[in-house]
PDB file of C-alpha atoms in Angstrom:
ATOM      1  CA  UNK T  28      33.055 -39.116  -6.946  1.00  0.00           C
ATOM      2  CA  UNK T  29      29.837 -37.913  -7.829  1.00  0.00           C
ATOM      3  CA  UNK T  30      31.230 -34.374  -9.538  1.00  0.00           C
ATOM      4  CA  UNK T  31      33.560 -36.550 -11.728  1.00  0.00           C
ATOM      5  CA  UNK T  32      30.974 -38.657 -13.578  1.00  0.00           C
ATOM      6  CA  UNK T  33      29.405 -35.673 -13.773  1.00  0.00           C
ATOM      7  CA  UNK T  34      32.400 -34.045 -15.687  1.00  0.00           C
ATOM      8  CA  UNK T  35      33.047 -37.341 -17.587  1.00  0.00           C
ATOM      9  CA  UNK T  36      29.012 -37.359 -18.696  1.00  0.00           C
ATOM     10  CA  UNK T  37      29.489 -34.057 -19.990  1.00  0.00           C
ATOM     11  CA  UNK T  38      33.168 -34.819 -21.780  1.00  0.00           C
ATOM     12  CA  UNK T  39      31.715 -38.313 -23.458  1.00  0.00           C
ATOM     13  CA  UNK T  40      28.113 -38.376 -22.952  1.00  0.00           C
ATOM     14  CA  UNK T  41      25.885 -40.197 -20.681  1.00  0.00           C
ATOM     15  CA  UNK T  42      25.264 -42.883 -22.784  1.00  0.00           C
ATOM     16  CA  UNK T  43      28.870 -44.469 -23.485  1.00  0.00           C
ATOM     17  CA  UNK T  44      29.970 -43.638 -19.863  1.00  0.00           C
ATOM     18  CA  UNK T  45      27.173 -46.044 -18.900  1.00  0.00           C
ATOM     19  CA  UNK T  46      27.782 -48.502 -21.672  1.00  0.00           C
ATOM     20  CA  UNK T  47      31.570 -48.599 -20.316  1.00  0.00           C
ATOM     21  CA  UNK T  48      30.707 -48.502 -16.725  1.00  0.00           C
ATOM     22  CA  UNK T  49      28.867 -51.379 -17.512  1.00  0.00           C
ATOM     23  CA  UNK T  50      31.085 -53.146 -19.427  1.00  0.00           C
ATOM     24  CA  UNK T  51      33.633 -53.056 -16.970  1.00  0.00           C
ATOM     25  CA  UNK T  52      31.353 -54.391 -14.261  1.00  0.00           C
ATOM     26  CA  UNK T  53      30.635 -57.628 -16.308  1.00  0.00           C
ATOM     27  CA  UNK T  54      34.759 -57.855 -16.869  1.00  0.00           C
ATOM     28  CA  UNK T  55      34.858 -57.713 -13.426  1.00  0.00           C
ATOM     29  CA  UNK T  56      32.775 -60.435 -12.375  1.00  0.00           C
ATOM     30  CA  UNK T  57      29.565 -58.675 -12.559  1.00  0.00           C
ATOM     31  CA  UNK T  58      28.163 -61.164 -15.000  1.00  0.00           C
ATOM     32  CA  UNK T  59      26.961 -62.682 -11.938  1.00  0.00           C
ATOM     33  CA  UNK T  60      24.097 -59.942 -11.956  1.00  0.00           C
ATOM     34  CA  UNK T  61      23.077 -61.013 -15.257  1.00  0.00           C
ATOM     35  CA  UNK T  62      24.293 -57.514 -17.100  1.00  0.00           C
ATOM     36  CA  UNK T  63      22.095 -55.093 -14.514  1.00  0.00           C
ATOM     37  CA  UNK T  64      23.891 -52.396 -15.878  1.00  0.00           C
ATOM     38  CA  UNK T  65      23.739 -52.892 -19.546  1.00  0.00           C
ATOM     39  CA  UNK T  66      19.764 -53.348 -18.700  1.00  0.00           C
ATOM     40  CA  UNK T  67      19.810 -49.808 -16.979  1.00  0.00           C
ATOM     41  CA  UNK T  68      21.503 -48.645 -19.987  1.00  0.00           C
ATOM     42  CA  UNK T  69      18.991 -49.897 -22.482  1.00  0.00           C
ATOM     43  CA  UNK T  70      15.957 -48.331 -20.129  1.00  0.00           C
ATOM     44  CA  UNK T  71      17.856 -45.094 -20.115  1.00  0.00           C
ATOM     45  CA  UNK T  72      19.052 -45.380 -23.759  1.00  0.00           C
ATOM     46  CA  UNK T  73      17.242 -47.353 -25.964  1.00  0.00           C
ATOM     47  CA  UNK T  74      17.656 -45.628 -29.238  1.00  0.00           C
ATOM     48  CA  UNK T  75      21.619 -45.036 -28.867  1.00  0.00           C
ATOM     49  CA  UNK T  76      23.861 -46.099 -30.916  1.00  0.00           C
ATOM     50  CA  UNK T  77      25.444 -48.738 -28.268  1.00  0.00           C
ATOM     51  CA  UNK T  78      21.985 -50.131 -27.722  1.00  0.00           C
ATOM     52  CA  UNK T  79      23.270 -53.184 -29.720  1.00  0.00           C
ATOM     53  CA  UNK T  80      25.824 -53.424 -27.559  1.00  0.00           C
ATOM     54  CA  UNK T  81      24.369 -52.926 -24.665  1.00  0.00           C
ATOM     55  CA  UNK T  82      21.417 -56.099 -25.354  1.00  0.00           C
ATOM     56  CA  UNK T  83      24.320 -58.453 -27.028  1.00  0.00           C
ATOM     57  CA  UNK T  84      26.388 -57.696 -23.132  1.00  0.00           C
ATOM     58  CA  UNK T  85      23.156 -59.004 -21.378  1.00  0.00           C
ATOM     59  CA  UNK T  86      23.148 -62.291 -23.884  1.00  0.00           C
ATOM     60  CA  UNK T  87      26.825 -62.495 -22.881  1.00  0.00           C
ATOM     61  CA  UNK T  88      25.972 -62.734 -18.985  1.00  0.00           C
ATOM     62  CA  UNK T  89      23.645 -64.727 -19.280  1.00  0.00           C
ATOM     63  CA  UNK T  90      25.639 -67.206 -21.555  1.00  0.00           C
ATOM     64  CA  UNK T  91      28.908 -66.582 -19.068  1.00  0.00           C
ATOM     65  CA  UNK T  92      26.263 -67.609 -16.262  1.00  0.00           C
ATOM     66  CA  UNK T  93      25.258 -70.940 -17.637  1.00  0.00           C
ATOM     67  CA  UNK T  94      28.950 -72.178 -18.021  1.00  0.00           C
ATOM     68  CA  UNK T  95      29.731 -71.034 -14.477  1.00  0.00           C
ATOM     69  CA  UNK T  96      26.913 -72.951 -13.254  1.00  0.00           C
ATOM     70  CA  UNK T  97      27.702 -76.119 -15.348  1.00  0.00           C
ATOM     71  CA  UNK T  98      30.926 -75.984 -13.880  1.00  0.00           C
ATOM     72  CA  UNK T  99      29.625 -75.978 -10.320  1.00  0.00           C
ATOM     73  CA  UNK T 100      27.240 -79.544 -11.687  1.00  0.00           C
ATOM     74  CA  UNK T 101      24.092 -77.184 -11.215  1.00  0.00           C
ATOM     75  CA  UNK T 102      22.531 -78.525 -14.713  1.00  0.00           C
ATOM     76  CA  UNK T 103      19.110 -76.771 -14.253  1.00  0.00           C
ATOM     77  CA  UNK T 104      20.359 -73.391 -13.644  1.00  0.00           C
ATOM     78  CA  UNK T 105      22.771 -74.125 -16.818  1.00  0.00           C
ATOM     79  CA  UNK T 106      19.914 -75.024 -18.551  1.00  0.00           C
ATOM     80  CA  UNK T 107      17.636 -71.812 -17.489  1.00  0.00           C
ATOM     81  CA  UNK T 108      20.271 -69.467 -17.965  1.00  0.00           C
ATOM     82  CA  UNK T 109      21.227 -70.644 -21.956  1.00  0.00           C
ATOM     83  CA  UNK T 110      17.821 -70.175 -22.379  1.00  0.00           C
ATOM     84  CA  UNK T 111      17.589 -66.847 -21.126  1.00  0.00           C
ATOM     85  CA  UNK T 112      21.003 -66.170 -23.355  1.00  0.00           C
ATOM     86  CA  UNK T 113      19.176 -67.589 -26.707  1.00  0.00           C
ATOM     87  CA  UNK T 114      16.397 -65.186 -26.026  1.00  0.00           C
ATOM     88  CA  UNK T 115      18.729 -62.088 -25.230  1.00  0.00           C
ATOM     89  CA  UNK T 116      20.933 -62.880 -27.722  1.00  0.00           C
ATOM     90  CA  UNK T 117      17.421 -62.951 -30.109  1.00  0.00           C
ATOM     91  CA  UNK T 118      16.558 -59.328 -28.911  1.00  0.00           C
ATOM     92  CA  UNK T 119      19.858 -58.086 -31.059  1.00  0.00           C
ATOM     93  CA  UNK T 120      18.587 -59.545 -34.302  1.00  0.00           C
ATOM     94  CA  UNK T 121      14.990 -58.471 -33.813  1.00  0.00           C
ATOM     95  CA  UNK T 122      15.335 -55.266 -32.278  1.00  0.00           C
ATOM     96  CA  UNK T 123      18.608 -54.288 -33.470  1.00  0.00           C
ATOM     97  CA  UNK T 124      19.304 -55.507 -37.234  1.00  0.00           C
ATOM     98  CA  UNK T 125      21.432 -53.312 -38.385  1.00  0.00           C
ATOM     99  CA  UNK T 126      23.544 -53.351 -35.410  1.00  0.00           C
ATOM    100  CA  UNK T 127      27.172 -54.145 -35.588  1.00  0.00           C
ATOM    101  CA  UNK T 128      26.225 -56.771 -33.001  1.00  0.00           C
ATOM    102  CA  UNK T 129      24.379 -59.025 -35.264  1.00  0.00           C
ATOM    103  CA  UNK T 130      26.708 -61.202 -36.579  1.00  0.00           C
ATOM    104  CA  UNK T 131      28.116 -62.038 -32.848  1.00  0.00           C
ATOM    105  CA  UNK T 132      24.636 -62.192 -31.540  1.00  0.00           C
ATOM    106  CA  UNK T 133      23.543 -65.022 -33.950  1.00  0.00           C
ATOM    107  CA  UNK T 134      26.955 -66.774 -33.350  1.00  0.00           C
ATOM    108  CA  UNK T 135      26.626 -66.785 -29.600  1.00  0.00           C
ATOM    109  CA  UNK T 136      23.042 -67.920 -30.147  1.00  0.00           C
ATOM    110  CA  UNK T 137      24.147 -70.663 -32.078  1.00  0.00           C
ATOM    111  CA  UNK T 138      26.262 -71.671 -29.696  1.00  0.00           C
ATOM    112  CA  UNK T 139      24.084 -71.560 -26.847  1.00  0.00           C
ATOM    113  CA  UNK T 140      21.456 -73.542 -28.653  1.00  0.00           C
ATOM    114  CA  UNK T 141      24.068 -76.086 -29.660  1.00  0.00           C
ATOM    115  CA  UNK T 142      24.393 -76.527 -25.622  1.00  0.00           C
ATOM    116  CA  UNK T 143      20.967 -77.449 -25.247  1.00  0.00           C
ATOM    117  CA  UNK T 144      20.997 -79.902 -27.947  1.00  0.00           C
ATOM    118  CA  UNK T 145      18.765 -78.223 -30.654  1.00  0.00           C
ATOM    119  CA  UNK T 146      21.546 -78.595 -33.462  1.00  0.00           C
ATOM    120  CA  UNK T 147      19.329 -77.901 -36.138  1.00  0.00           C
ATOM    121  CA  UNK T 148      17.837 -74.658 -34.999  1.00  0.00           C
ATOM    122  CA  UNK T 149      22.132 -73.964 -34.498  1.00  0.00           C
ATOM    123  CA  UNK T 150      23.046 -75.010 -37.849  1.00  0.00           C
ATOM    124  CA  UNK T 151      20.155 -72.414 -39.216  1.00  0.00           C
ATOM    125  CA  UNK T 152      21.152 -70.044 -37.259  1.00  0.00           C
ATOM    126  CA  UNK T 153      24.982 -70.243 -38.632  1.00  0.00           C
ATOM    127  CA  UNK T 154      24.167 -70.682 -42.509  1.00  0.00           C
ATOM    128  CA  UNK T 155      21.570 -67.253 -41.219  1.00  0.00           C
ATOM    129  CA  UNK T 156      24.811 -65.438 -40.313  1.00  0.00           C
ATOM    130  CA  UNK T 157      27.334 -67.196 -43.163  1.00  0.00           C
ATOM    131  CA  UNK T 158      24.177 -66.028 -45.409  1.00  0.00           C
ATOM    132  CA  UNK T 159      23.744 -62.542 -44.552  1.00  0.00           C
ATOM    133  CA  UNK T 160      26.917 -61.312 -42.883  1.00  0.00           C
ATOM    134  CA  UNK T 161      29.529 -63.379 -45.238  1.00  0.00           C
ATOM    135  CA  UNK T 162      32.563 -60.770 -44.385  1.00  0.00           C
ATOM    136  CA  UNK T 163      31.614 -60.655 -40.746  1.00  0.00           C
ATOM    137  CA  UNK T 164      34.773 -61.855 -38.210  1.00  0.00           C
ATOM    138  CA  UNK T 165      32.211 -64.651 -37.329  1.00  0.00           C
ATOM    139  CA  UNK T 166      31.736 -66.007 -40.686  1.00  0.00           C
ATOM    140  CA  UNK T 167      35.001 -68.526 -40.232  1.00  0.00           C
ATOM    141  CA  UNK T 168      33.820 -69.443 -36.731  1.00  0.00           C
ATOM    142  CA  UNK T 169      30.494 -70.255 -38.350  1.00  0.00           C
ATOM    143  CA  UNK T 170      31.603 -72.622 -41.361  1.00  0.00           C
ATOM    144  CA  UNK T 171      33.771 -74.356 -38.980  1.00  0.00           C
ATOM    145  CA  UNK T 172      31.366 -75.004 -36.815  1.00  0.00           C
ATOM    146  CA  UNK T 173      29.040 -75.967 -39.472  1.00  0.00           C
ATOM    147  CA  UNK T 174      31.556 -78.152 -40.878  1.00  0.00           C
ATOM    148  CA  UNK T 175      31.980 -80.157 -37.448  1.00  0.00           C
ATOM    149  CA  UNK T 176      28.586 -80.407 -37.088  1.00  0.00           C
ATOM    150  CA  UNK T 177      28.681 -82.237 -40.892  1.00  0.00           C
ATOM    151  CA  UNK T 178      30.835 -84.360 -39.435  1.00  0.00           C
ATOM    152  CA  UNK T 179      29.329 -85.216 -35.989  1.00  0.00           C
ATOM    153  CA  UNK T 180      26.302 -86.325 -38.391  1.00  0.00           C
ATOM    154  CA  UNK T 181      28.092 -88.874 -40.661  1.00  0.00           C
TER     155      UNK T 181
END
């Protein structure tokens, strides 16, 4: 096993193999570890080019966390765990801001902070992304949500 991520290191570089190994670990139920791997990855890698990635993967986890642990009533750990997400999910806009990530990482922060009932810090967040990242795949998300949240306020 060992002399075959050794040969797939050297055929697509260390850097995506971990970025994929770590991927699949969270799509396997390894969100559980609150994105270990993609934290490995940013310690080993944290210039690469999937560094985005890798930081917006650990908001993820964290955000997939909290909803697993609503589910089971466990409100506190909910509650801990969107908080950890808005604050991973901050790390791709600050440390990252050119990343291709962006525009997902504010969306997913938005939602996260709309779970813990700070709507207005949400609805900047959304008119941040519809503002800067108009042509972005979350843009539509974002002005619906924004629009339901006009509405919730009437």
């Amino acid at each position: 096993l060992h002399k075959r991520i050794v040969l797939l290191e050297s055929f697509v570089g260390p850097a995506l193999l971990l970025e994929r190994h770590a991927a699949a670990e969270l799509h396997l139920g390894g969100m559980f570890i609150r994105g270990k791997g993609f934290q490995e990855f940013l310690r080993r890698y944290p210039s690469s080019d999937l560094a985005d990635h890798a930081q917006y993967w650990i908001g993820e986890a964290h955000f997939s966390l909290a909803r697993n642990y609503a589910a089971q009533g466990q409100e506190d750990k909910a509650l801990r765990a969107l908080e950890q997400a808005v604050q991973e999910f901050k790390k791709v806009i600050v440390n990252h801001p050119r990343g291709e990530k962006v525009p997902t990482a504010l969306y997913k922060e938005a939602l996260a902070l709309l779970e813990l009932k700070r709507e207005n810090l949400a609805r900047a967040r959304l008119e941040y992304l519809l503002d800067h990242f108009p042509q972005s795949e979350e843009a539509p998300l974002a002005r619906e949500r924004l629009a339901g949240l006009r509405e919730s306020s009437r």
